[in-house]
mmCIF file of C-alpha atoms in Angstrom:
data_model
loop_
_atom_site.group_PDB
_atom_site.id
_atom_site.type_symbol
_atom_site.label_atom_id
_atom_site.label_comp_id
_atom_site.label_asym_id
_atom_site.label_seq_id
_atom_site.Cartn_x
_atom_site.Cartn_y
_atom_site.Cartn_z
ATOM 1 C CA MET C 1 -29.295 12.596 42.280
ATOM 2 C CA LYS C 2 -27.693 11.082 45.142
ATOM 3 C CA PRO C 3 -23.774 10.733 45.162
ATOM 4 C CA PHE C 4 -24.275 6.899 45.225
ATOM 5 C CA ILE C 5 -26.615 6.950 42.271
ATOM 6 C CA LYS C 6 -24.127 9.054 40.528
ATOM 7 C CA PHE C 7 -21.501 6.642 41.275
ATOM 8 C CA ALA C 8 -23.265 3.720 40.309
ATOM 9 C CA VAL C 9 -24.118 5.282 36.743
ATOM 10 C CA LEU C 10 -20.522 6.337 36.206
ATOM 11 C CA ALA C 11 -19.367 2.813 37.151
ATOM 12 C CA VAL C 12 -21.804 1.220 34.623
ATOM 13 C CA PHE C 13 -20.871 3.703 32.047
ATOM 14 C CA VAL C 14 -17.187 2.886 32.443
ATOM 15 C CA ALA C 15 -17.853 -0.944 32.388
ATOM 16 C CA LEU C 16 -19.817 -0.423 29.264
ATOM 17 C CA GLN C 17 -17.145 1.700 27.482
ATOM 18 C CA GLY C 18 -14.738 -1.497 28.336
ATOM 19 C CA CYS C 19 -17.330 -3.721 26.057
ATOM 20 C CA SER C 20 -16.842 -1.249 23.370
ATOM 21 C CA ALA C 21 -12.825 -1.048 23.524
ATOM 22 C CA PRO C 22 -11.285 -1.540 20.084
ATOM 23 C CA VAL C 23 -10.249 -5.094 19.526
ATOM 24 C CA ARG C 24 -6.451 -5.400 19.259
ATOM 25 C CA GLU C 25 -5.315 -6.445 15.739
ATOM 26 C CA ALA C 26 -4.306 -9.800 16.823
ATOM 27 C CA ASP C 27 -7.773 -10.741 18.229
ATOM 28 C CA ALA C 28 -9.483 -9.672 15.023
ATOM 29 C CA TRP C 29 -8.199 -12.792 13.085
ATOM 30 C CA PRO C 30 -9.409 -12.827 9.594
ATOM 31 C CA ALA C 31 -11.243 -16.040 8.498
ATOM 32 C CA GLN C 32 -9.131 -16.823 5.463
ATOM 33 C CA LEU C 33 -6.052 -16.890 7.394
ATOM 34 C CA PRO C 34 -4.986 -20.507 9.144
ATOM 35 C CA ALA C 35 -6.045 -21.054 12.580
ATOM 36 C CA ARG C 36 -4.817 -18.240 15.066
ATOM 37 C CA GLN C 37 -4.134 -20.948 17.581
ATOM 38 C CA TYR C 38 -1.392 -22.582 15.467
ATOM 39 C CA PHE C 39 0.789 -19.241 15.217
ATOM 40 C CA VAL C 40 -0.199 -18.627 18.996
ATOM 41 C CA GLN C 41 1.452 -22.072 19.918
ATOM 42 C CA ASN C 42 4.345 -21.588 17.603
ATOM 43 C CA TYR C 43 4.897 -18.208 19.167
ATOM 44 C CA GLU C 44 4.665 -19.853 22.994
ATOM 45 C CA SER C 45 7.118 -22.609 21.954
ATOM 46 C CA ASP C 46 9.941 -20.193 21.056
ATOM 47 C CA ALA C 47 11.320 -18.373 24.504
ATOM 48 C CA LYS C 48 13.736 -16.787 22.640
ATOM 49 C CA ASN C 49 11.630 -14.787 20.272
ATOM 50 C CA ALA C 50 9.085 -14.267 23.079
ATOM 51 C CA ALA C 51 11.871 -12.557 25.038
ATOM 52 C CA VAL C 52 12.271 -9.703 22.057
ATOM 53 C CA GLN C 53 8.594 -9.929 20.578
ATOM 54 C CA THR C 54 5.358 -9.646 21.910
ATOM 55 C CA GLN C 55 2.583 -11.975 20.663
ATOM 56 C CA ASP C 56 0.642 -9.024 19.284
ATOM 57 C CA GLN C 57 3.628 -8.120 17.257
ATOM 58 C CA TYR C 58 4.264 -11.577 16.020
ATOM 59 C CA LEU C 59 0.613 -12.140 14.892
ATOM 60 C CA ALA C 60 0.649 -8.850 13.270
ATOM 61 C CA TRP C 61 3.737 -10.287 11.056
ATOM 62 C CA VAL C 62 1.894 -13.318 10.358
ATOM 63 C CA ARG C 63 -1.005 -11.456 9.142
ATOM 64 C CA ARG C 64 1.508 -9.253 7.053
ATOM 65 C CA PHE C 65 2.594 -12.275 5.388
ATOM 66 C CA TYR C 66 -0.384 -13.411 4.346
ATOM 67 C CA GLU C 67 -2.268 -10.350 3.588
ATOM 68 C CA GLY C 68 0.596 -8.130 2.488
ATOM 69 C CA SER C 69 1.015 -4.431 4.009
ATOM 70 C CA GLU C 70 0.580 -0.848 3.342
ATOM 71 C CA ILE C 71 4.398 -1.119 1.910
ATOM 72 C CA TYR C 72 3.977 -4.498 0.046
ATOM 73 C CA ALA C 73 0.305 -4.840 -0.888
ATOM 74 C CA TRP C 74 0.673 -8.566 -2.103
ATOM 75 C CA GLY C 75 0.673 -11.484 0.496
ATOM 76 C CA PHE C 76 0.646 -15.246 0.454
ATOM 77 C CA LEU C 77 -2.919 -15.440 0.079
ATOM 78 C CA ASP C 78 -2.419 -13.902 -3.053
ATOM 79 C CA LEU C 79 0.273 -16.068 -4.157
ATOM 80 C CA GLU C 80 -1.673 -18.958 -3.362
ATOM 81 C CA SER C 81 -4.815 -17.600 -5.495
ATOM 82 C CA LEU C 82 -2.557 -16.931 -8.319
ATOM 83 C CA VAL C 83 -1.149 -20.889 -8.345
ATOM 84 C CA LEU C 84 -4.648 -22.382 -7.911
ATOM 85 C CA ASP C 85 -6.376 -20.159 -10.473
ATOM 86 C CA GLY C 86 -7.727 -22.345 -12.961
ATOM 87 C CA LEU C 87 -7.000 -25.597 -11.343
ATOM 88 C CA ASP C 88 -9.634 -28.127 -10.164
ATOM 89 C CA GLY C 89 -10.064 -31.637 -8.971
ATOM 90 C CA GLU C 90 -7.383 -33.473 -6.956
ATOM 91 C CA SER C 91 -4.470 -31.816 -8.410
ATOM 92 C CA ALA C 92 -5.867 -28.581 -7.252
ATOM 93 C CA ARG C 93 -6.601 -29.837 -3.834
ATOM 94 C CA SER C 94 -3.073 -31.635 -3.385
ATOM 95 C CA LEU C 95 -1.392 -28.305 -4.349
ATOM 96 C CA LYS C 96 -3.492 -26.222 -2.127
ATOM 97 C CA ALA C 97 -2.650 -28.414 0.657
ATOM 98 C CA LYS C 98 1.109 -28.414 -0.082
ATOM 99 C CA LEU C 99 0.510 -24.459 -0.214
ATOM 100 C CA ASP C 100 -0.919 -24.310 2.952
ATOM 101 C CA THR C 101 1.833 -26.163 4.583
ATOM 102 C CA VAL C 102 4.367 -23.883 3.017
ATOM 103 C CA GLY C 103 2.575 -20.734 4.123
ATOM 104 C CA LEU C 104 2.455 -22.106 7.774
ATOM 105 C CA HIS C 105 5.926 -23.018 7.970
ATOM 106 C CA ILE C 106 7.305 -20.141 6.345
ATOM 107 C CA GLY C 107 4.888 -17.478 7.731
ATOM 108 C CA GLY C 108 5.024 -18.922 11.356
ATOM 109 C CA GLU C 109 8.932 -18.550 11.146
ATOM 110 C CA TRP C 110 9.347 -15.346 9.072
ATOM 111 C CA ALA C 111 7.134 -13.411 11.220
ATOM 112 C CA LYS C 112 9.525 -13.619 14.229
ATOM 113 C CA ASP C 113 11.713 -11.212 15.353
ATOM 114 C CA ARG C 114 14.567 -10.473 12.703
ATOM 115 C CA ASN C 115 17.289 -11.454 15.398
ATOM 116 C CA THR C 116 15.680 -14.971 15.998
ATOM 117 C CA THR C 117 14.141 -16.113 12.748
ATOM 118 C CA ARG C 118 15.802 -18.552 10.453
ATOM 119 C CA ILE C 119 13.852 -17.439 7.398
ATOM 120 C CA THR C 120 14.810 -14.030 6.078
ATOM 121 C CA THR C 121 12.900 -11.672 3.740
ATOM 122 C CA ARG C 122 15.263 -12.626 1.077
ATOM 123 C CA MET C 123 14.591 -16.293 1.166
ATOM 124 C CA LEU C 124 10.481 -15.559 1.317
ATOM 125 C CA SER C 125 10.899 -13.440 -1.813
ATOM 126 C CA LEU C 126 13.107 -15.862 -3.764
ATOM 127 C CA TRP C 127 10.578 -18.728 -2.744
ATOM 128 C CA ALA C 128 7.824 -16.515 -4.120
ATOM 129 C CA GLU C 129 9.387 -15.609 -7.188
ATOM 130 C CA ALA C 130 10.455 -19.395 -7.913
ATOM 131 C CA ILE C 131 6.595 -20.474 -7.504
ATOM 132 C CA GLN C 132 5.411 -17.454 -9.421
ATOM 133 C CA ILE C 133 7.817 -18.298 -12.393
ATOM 134 C CA ALA C 134 6.928 -21.794 -12.232
ATOM 135 C CA GLN C 135 3.305 -21.004 -12.115
ATOM 136 C CA ALA C 136 3.459 -19.151 -15.675
ATOM 137 C CA ALA C 137 6.150 -21.955 -17.093
ATOM 138 C CA GLY C 138 4.143 -25.006 -15.845
ATOM 139 C CA PRO C 139 5.948 -27.156 -13.482
ATOM 140 C CA VAL C 140 4.671 -25.442 -10.298
ATOM 141 C CA GLU C 141 4.265 -28.532 -8.159
ATOM 142 C CA SER C 142 7.689 -29.264 -8.564
ATOM 143 C CA VAL C 143 8.909 -26.064 -7.236
ATOM 144 C CA VAL C 144 6.347 -26.257 -4.256
ATOM 145 C CA ASP C 145 7.641 -29.381 -3.368
ATOM 146 C CA GLN C 146 11.482 -28.197 -3.370
ATOM 147 C CA VAL C 147 10.640 -25.013 -1.488
ATOM 148 C CA LEU C 148 8.450 -27.272 0.954
ATOM 149 C CA ALA C 149 11.670 -29.464 1.419
ATOM 150 C CA ASP C 150 13.920 -26.387 1.658
ATOM 151 C CA VAL C 151 11.790 -24.862 4.246
ATOM 152 C CA GLY C 152 11.807 -28.030 6.395
ATOM 153 C CA ALA C 153 15.375 -28.362 5.821
ATOM 154 C CA VAL C 154 16.161 -24.687 7.280
ATOM 155 C CA LEU C 155 13.793 -25.123 10.071
ATOM 156 C CA ALA C 156 15.722 -28.378 11.140
ATOM 157 C CA GLY C 157 18.917 -26.829 10.805
ATOM 158 C CA GLU C 158 20.209 -28.864 7.842
ATOM 159 C CA MET C 159 20.329 -26.115 5.223
ATOM 160 C CA LYS C 160 22.010 -22.734 5.564
ATOM 161 C CA LEU C 161 20.867 -19.209 4.288
ATOM 162 C CA ALA C 162 23.534 -19.164 1.679
ATOM 163 C CA GLU C 163 22.374 -22.332 0.067
ATOM 164 C CA ILE C 164 19.169 -20.691 -0.738
ATOM 165 C CA THR C 165 19.925 -19.004 -3.975
ATOM 166 C CA PRO C 166 18.650 -18.286 -7.249
ATOM 167 C CA ASP C 167 20.797 -21.043 -9.048
ATOM 168 C CA ARG C 168 19.505 -23.460 -6.666
ATOM 169 C CA TYR C 169 15.985 -23.282 -8.097
ATOM 170 C CA GLY C 170 16.954 -22.204 -11.576
ATOM 171 C CA THR C 171 19.360 -25.230 -12.147
ATOM 172 C CA THR C 172 17.347 -27.793 -10.180
ATOM 173 C CA LEU C 173 13.957 -26.997 -11.811
ATOM 174 C CA SER C 174 14.899 -25.399 -15.089
ATOM 175 C CA ILE C 175 13.243 -21.927 -14.398
ATOM 176 C CA ALA C 176 14.426 -18.307 -15.175
ATOM 177 C CA PHE C 177 14.411 -15.553 -12.587
ATOM 178 C CA MET C 178 13.595 -12.241 -13.202
ATOM 179 C CA ASP C 179 16.767 -10.688 -12.057
ATOM 180 C CA GLY C 180 18.595 -12.726 -14.920
ATOM 181 C CA CYS C 181 20.988 -14.944 -12.687
ATOM 182 C CA VAL C 182 19.278 -18.037 -14.417
ATOM 183 C CA GLU C 183 18.458 -18.513 -17.928
ATOM 184 C CA SER C 184 15.312 -20.512 -19.147
ATOM 185 C CA SER C 185 17.386 -23.638 -19.878
ATOM 186 C CA GLY C 186 18.766 -23.610 -16.104
ATOM 187 C CA GLU C 187 22.138 -22.535 -16.844
ATOM 188 C CA SER C 188 23.738 -20.245 -14.298
ATOM 189 C CA LYS C 189 24.912 -16.945 -15.801
ATOM 190 C CA GLY C 190 27.426 -16.229 -12.837
ATOM 191 C CA SER C 191 26.995 -15.009 -9.793
ATOM 192 C CA CYS C 192 23.766 -13.362 -8.188
#
């Protein structure tokens, strides 16, 4: 084979290898997640976070929020499924829309680098627990409304981390937290 032909065959082979290269995790966006573009825009709008976290890292954390991870297999999609299980009609559609909004706001912020995010894993866990307890007890929509309002207040800088406590949800919504901080009556059992 002539050298030119060998080079051409090699060039075609290398070019075809590029077509079969593995897809980056962020590009393989699952259909059940909200639109990837929403999170890309959220990432691009925060220059402080973009300076310390790549877009791929951010999108990977968004996926962990929704799908869970190797360490914590339960994600927001699981919570949403649990809450909506057995519901139908307009109330289910209304609650799903609220949960979708909660997920967008929490996931979009929580996925940021730990030094720039305004939503911590502790807040995320507390909100998920409040929604789970309410789902089992019945007043789930009022808890979702409260969480949605509080997430908005945190993102707007109107509420501080210290204000997001089990007592806030237990007392306000009369739900009992699993750690025993609040009894089912909503009465505080002391400092948590």
